[in-house]
PDB file of C-alpha atoms in Angstrom:
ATOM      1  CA  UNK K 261     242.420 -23.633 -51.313  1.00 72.00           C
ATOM      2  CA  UNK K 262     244.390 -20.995 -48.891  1.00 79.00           C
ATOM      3  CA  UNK K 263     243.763 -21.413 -45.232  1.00 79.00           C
ATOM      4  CA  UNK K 264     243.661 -19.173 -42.457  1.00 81.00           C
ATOM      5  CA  UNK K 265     246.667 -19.976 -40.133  1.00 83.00           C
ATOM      6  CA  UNK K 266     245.476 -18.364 -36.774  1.00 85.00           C
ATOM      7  CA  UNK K 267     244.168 -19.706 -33.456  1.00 79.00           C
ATOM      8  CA  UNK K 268     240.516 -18.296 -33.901  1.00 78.00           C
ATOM      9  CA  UNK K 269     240.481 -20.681 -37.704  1.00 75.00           C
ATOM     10  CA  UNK K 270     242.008 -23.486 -35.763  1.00 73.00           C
ATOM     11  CA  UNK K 271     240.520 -24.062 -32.194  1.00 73.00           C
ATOM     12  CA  UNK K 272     237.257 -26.178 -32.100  1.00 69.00           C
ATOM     13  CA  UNK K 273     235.641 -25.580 -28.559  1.00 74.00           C
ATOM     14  CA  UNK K 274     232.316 -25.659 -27.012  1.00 73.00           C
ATOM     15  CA  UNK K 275     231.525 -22.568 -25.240  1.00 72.00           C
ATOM     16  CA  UNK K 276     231.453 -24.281 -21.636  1.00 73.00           C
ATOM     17  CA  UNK K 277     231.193 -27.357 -19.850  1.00 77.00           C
ATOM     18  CA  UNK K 278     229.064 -29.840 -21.908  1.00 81.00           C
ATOM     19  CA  UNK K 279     226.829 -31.652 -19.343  1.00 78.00           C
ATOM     20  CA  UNK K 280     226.421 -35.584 -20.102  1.00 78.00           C
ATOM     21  CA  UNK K 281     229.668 -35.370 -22.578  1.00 85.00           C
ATOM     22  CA  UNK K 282     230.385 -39.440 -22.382  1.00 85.00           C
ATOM     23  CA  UNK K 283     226.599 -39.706 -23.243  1.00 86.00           C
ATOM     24  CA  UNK K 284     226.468 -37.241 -26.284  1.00 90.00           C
ATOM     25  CA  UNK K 285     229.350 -38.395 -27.622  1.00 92.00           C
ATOM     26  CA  UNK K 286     227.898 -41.939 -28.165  1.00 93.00           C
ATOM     27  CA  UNK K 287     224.557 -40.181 -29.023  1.00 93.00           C
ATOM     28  CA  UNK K 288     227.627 -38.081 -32.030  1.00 94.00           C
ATOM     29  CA  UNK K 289     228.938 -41.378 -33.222  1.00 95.00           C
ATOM     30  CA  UNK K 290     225.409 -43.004 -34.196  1.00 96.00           C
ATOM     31  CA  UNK K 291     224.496 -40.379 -36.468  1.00 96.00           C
ATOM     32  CA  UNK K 292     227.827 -40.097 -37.847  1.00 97.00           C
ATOM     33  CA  UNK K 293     227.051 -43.232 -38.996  1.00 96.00           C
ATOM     34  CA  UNK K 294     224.433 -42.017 -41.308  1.00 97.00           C
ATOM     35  CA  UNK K 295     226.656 -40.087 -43.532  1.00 97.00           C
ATOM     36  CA  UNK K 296     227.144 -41.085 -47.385  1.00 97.00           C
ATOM     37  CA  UNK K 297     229.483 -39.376 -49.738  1.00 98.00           C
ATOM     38  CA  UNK K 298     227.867 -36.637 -51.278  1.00 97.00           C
ATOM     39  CA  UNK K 299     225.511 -35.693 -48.680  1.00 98.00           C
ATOM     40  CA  UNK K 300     223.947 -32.485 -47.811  1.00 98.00           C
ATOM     41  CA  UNK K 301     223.471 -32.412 -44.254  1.00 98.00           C
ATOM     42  CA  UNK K 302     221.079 -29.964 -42.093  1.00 98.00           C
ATOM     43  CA  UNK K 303     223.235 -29.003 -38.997  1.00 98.00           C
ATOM     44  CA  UNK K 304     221.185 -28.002 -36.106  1.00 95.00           C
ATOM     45  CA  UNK K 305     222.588 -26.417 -32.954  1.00 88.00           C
ATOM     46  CA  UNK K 306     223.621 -27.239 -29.437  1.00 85.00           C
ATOM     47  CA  UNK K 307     226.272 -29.335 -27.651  1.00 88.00           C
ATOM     48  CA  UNK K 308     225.705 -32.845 -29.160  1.00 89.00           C
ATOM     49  CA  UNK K 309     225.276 -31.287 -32.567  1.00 91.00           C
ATOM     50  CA  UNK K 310     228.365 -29.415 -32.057  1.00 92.00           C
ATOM     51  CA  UNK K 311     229.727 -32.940 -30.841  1.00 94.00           C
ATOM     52  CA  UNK K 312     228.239 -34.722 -34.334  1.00 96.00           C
ATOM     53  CA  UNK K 313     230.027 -32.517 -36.284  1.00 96.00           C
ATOM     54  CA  UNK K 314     233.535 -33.496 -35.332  1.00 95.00           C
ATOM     55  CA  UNK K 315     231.963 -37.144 -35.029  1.00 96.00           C
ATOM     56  CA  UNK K 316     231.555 -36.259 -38.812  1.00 97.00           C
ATOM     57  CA  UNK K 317     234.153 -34.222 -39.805  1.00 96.00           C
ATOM     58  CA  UNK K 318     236.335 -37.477 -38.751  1.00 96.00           C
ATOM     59  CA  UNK K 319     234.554 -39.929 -40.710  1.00 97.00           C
ATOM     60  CA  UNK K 320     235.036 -38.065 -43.488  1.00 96.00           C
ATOM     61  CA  UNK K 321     238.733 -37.862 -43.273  1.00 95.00           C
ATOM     62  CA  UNK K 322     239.076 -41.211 -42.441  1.00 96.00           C
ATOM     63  CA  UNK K 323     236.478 -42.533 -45.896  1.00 97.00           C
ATOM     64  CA  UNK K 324     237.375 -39.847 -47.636  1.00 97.00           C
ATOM     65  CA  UNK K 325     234.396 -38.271 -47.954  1.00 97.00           C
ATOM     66  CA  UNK K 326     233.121 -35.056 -49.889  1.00 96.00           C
ATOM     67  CA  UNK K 327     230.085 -33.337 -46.825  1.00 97.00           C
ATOM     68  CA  UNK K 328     228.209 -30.437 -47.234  1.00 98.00           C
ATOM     69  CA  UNK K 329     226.397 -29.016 -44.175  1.00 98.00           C
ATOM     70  CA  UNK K 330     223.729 -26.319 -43.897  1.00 98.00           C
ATOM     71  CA  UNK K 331     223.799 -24.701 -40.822  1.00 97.00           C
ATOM     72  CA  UNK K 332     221.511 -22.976 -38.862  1.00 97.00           C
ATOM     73  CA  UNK K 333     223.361 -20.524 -37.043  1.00 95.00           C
ATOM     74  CA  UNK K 334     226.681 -18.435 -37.287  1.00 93.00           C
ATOM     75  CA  UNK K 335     228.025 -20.375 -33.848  1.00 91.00           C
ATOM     76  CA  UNK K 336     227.222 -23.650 -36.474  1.00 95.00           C
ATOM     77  CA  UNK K 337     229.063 -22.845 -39.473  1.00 95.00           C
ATOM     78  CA  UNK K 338     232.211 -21.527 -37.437  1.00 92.00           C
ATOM     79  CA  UNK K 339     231.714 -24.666 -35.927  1.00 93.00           C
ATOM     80  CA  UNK K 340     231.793 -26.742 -39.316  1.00 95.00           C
ATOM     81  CA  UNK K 341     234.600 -24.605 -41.190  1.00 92.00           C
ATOM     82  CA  UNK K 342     237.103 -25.321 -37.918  1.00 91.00           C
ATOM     83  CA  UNK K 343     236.435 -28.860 -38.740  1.00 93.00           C
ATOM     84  CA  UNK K 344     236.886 -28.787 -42.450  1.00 93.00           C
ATOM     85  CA  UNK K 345     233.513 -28.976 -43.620  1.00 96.00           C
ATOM     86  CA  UNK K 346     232.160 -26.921 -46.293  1.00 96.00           C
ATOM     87  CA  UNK K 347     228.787 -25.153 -46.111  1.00 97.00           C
ATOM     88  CA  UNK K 348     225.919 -24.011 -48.213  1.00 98.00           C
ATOM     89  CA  UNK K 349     222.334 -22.693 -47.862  1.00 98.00           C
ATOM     90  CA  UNK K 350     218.074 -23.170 -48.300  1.00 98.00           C
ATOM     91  CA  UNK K 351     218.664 -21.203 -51.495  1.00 97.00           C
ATOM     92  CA  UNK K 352     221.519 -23.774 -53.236  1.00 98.00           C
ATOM     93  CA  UNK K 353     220.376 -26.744 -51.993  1.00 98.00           C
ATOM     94  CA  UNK K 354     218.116 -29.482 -50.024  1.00 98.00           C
ATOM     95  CA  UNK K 355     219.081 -31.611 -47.320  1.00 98.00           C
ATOM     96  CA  UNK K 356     219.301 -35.093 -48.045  1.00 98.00           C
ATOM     97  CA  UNK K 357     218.499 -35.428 -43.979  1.00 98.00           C
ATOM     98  CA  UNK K 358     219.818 -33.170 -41.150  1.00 98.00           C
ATOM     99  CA  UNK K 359     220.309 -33.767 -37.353  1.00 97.00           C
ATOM    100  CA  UNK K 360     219.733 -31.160 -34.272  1.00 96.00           C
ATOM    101  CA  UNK K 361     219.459 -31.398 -30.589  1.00 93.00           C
ATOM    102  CA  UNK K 362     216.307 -30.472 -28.334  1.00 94.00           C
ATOM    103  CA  UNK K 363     215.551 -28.809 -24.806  1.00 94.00           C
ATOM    104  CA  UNK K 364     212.535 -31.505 -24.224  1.00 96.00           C
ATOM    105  CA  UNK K 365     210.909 -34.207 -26.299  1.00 97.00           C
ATOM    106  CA  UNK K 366     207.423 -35.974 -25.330  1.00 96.00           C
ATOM    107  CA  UNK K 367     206.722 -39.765 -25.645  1.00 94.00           C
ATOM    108  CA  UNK K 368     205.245 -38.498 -29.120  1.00 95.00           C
ATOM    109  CA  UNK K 369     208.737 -36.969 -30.206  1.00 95.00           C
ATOM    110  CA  UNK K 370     207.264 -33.620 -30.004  1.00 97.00           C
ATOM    111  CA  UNK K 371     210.071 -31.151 -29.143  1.00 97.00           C
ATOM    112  CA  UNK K 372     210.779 -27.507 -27.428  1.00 97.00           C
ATOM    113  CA  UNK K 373     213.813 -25.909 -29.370  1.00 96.00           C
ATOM    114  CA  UNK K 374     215.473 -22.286 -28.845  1.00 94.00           C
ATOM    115  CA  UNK K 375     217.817 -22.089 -25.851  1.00 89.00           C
ATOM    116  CA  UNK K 376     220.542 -21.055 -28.652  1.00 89.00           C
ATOM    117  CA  UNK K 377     217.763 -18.585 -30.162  1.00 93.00           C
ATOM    118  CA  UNK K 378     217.922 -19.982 -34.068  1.00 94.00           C
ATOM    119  CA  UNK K 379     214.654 -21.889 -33.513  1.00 94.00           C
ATOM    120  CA  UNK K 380     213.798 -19.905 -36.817  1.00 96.00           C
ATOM    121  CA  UNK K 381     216.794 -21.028 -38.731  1.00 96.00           C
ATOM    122  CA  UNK K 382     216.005 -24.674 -37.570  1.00 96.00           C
ATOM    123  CA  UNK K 383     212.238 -25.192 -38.035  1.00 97.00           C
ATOM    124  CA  UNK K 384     213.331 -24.093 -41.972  1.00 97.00           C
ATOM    125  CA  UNK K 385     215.698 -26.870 -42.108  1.00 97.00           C
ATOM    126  CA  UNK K 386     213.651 -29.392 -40.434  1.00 97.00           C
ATOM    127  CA  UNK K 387     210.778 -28.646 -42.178  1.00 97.00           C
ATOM    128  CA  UNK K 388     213.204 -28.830 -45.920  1.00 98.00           C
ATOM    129  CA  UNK K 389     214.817 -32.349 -44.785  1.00 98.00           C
ATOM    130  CA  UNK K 390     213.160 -35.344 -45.729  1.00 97.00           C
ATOM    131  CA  UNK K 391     214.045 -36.163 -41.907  1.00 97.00           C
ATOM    132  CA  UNK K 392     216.037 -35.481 -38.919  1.00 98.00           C
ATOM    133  CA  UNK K 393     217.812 -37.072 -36.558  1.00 97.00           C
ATOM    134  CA  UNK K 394     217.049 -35.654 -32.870  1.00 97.00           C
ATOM    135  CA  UNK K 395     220.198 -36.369 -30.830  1.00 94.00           C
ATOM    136  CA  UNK K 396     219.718 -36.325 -27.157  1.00 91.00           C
ATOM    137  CA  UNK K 397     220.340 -37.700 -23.624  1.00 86.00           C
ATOM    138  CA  UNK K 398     217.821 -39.010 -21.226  1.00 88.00           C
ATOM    139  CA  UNK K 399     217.924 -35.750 -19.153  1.00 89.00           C
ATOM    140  CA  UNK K 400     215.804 -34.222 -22.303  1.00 92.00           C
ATOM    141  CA  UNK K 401     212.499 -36.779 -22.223  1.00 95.00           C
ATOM    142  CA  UNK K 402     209.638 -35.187 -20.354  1.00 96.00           C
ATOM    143  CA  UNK K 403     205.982 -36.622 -19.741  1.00 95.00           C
ATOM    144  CA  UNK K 404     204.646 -32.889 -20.954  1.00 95.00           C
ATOM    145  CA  UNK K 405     206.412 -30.454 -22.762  1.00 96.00           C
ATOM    146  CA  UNK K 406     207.194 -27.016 -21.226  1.00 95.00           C
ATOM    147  CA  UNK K 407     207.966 -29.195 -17.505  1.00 93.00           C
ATOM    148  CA  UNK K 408     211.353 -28.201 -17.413  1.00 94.00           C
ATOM    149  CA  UNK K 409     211.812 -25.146 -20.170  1.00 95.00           C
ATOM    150  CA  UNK K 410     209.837 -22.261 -21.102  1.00 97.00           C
ATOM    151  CA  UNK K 411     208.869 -21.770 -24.509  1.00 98.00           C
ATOM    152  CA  UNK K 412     211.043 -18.913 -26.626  1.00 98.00           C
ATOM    153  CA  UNK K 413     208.930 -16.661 -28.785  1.00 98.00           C
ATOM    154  CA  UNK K 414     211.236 -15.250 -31.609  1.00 98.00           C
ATOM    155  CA  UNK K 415     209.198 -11.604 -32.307  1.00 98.00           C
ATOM    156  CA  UNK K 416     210.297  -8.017 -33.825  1.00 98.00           C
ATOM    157  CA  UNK K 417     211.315  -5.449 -31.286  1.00 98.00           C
ATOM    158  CA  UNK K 418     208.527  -3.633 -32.539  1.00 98.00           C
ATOM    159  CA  UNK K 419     205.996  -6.131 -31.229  1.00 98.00           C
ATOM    160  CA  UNK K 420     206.880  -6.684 -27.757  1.00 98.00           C
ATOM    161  CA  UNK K 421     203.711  -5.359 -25.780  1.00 98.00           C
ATOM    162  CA  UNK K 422     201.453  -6.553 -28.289  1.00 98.00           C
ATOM    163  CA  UNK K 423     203.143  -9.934 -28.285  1.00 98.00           C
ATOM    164  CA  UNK K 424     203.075  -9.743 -24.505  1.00 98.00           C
ATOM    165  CA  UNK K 425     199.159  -8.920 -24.392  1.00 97.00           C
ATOM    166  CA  UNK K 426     197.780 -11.483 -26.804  1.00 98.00           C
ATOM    167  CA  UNK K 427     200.201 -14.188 -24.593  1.00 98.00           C
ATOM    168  CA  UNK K 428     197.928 -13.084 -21.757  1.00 94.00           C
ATOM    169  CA  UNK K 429     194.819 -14.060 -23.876  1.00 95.00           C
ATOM    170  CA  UNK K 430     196.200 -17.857 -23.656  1.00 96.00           C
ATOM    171  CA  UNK K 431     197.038 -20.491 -21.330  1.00 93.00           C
ATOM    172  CA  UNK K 432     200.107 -18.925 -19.848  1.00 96.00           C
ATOM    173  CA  UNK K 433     201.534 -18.498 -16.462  1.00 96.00           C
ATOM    174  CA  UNK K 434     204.443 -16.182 -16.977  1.00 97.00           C
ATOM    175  CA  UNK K 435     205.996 -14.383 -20.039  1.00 98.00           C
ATOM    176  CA  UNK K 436     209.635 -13.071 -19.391  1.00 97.00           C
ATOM    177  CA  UNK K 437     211.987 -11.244 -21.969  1.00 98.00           C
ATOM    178  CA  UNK K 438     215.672 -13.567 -22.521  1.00 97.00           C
ATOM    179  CA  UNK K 439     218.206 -11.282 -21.264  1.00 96.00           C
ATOM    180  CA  UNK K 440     221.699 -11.794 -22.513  1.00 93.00           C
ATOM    181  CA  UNK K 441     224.934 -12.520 -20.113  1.00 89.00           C
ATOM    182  CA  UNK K 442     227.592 -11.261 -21.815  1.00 84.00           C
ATOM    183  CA  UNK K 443     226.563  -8.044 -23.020  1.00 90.00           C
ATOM    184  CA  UNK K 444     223.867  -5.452 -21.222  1.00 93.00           C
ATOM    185  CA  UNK K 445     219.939  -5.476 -22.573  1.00 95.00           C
ATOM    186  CA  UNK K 446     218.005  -8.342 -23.781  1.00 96.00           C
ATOM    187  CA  UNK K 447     219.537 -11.350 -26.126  1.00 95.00           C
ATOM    188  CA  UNK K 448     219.049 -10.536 -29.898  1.00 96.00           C
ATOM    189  CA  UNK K 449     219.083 -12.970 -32.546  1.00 96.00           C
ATOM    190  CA  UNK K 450     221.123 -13.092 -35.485  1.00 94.00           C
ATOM    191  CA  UNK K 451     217.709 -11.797 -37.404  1.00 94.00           C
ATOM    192  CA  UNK K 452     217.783  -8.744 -35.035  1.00 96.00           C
ATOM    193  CA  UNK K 453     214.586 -10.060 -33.094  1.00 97.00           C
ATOM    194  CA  UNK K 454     214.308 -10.149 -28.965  1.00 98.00           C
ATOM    195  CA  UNK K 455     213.003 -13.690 -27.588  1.00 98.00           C
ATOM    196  CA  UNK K 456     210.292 -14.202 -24.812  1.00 98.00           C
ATOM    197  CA  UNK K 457     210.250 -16.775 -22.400  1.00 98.00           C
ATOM    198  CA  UNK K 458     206.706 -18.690 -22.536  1.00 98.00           C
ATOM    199  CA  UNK K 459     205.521 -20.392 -19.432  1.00 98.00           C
ATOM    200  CA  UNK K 460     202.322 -22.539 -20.672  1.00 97.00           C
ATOM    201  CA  UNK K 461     199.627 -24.342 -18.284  1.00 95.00           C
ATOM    202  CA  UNK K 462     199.102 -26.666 -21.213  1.00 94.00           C
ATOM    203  CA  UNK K 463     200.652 -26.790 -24.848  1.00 97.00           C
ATOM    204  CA  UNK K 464     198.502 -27.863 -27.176  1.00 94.00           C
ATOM    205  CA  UNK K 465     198.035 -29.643 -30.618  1.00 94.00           C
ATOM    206  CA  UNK K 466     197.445 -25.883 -31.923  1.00 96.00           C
ATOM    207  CA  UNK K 467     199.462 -24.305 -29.415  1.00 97.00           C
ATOM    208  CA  UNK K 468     202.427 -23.739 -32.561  1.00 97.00           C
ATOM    209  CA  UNK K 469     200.028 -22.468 -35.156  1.00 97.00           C
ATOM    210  CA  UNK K 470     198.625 -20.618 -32.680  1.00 98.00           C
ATOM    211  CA  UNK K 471     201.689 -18.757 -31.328  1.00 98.00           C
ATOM    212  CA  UNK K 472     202.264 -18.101 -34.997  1.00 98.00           C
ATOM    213  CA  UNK K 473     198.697 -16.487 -35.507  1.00 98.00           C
ATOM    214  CA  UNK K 474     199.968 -13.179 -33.628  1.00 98.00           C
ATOM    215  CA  UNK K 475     200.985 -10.155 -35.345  1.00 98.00           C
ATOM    216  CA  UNK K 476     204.974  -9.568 -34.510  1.00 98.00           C
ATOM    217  CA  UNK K 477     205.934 -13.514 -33.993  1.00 98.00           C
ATOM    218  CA  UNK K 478     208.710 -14.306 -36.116  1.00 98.00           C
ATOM    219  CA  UNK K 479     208.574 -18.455 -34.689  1.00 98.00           C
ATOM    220  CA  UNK K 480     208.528 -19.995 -31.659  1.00 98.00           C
ATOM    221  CA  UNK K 481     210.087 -23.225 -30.137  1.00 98.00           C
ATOM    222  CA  UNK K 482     207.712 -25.736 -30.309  1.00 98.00           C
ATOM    223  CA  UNK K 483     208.036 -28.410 -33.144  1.00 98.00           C
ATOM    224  CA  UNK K 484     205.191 -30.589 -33.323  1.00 96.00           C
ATOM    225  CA  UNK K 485     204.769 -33.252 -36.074  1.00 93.00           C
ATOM    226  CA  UNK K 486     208.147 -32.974 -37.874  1.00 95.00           C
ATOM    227  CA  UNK K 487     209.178 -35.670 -39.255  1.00 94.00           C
ATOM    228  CA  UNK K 488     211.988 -37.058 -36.979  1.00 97.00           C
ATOM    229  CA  UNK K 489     213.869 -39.734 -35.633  1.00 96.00           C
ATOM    230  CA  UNK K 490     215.173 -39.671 -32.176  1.00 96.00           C
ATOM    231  CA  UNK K 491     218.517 -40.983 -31.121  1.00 94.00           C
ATOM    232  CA  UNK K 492     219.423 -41.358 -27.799  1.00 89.00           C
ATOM    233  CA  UNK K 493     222.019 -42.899 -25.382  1.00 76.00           C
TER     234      UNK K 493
END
């Protein structure tokens, strides 16, 4: 198979400083472990997911063996073409497990997801894998979820006000709109949707479904009752 012989093809790097790198690399190793010849893979996003893919990638060179990852983002499958791994989708095939980071996860392994935005492109794989490996550090284990993140609310453009009107129906202290750095305006997914930032006074059991429920939400970040397994440091 031809290559492409440029920098862009070639040149594996995180988009900034990746906080706790010692830590997530150990955290990148572990679930490396995991990996059988022949294995679809879901590939979820974030530092020590972008760690476990070169933790990967190099097992498989070393055992010589044949990986296929589904990613859930764009930033994701750059990530796993640079280091030689091929990709597919939900429409060819299932994962046999998958991994992904988190923003928080309870004593119940209850997570919030979305800082990246592809919270909708990783509840799908989640949900498909028979299970998933939740790679963090300590800094991510809260007593409550939403202590140290907001929720993000994935909804269509066209929804905004209404989104913003039934939020003040529920248990919510403050509802912002993500705005992007690098560019002017709000962030916009790779589905063309704008993401709120959810400030809850309590998340519930139905708090997900419930989110859901309004006309306009395309998903939100809370994954309750997935079945996971966490690894940590």
């Amino acid at each position: 198979m031809l290559k492409w012989n440029n920098q862009l093809a070639d040149n594996l790097k995180w988009t900034g400083d990746i906080s706790n790198r010692e830590q997530k690399e150990l955290v990148a190793l572990r679930v490396a472990e995991h990996v059988k010849d022949g294995q679809v893979i879901g590939v979820g996003s974030g530092s020590t997911s972008f760690l476990a893919i070169q933790a990967i990638a190099s097992k498989g060179k070393k055992e010589n063996l044949t990986v296929t990852a589904i990613p859930t983002s764009v930033e994701v499958a750059l990530s796993c073409a640079r280091a030689g791994i091929s990709t597919t989708t939900l429409a060819q095939a299932r994962p046999d497990w998958g991994f992904d980071g988190a923003d928080e996860v309870d004593s119940e392994f209850n997570l919030i997801k979305g800082r990246g935005g592809a919270m909708f492109a990783e509840k799908l794989v989640m949900a498909s894998s028979p299970k998933t490996y939740i790679l963090v550090d300590e800094s991510k284990f809260v007593n409550r979820l939403g202590h140290n993140f907001p929720v993000p609310v994935e909804i269509d453009p066209r929804a905004i006000h209404l989104v913003e009107t039934k939020l003040q129906e529920m248990d919510v202290s403050a509802v912002g709109l993500r705005m992007a750095k690098h560019k002017d305006g709000p962030v916009i997914t790779e589905a063309g949707n704008l993401i709120l930032e959810v400030r809850f006074n309590h998340i519930g059991l139905t708090t997900e479904q419930d989110l859901n429920a309004i006309p306009g939400v395309i998903e939100n970040g809370i994954f309750f009752n997935y079945p996971v397994e966490v690894i940590s440091n």
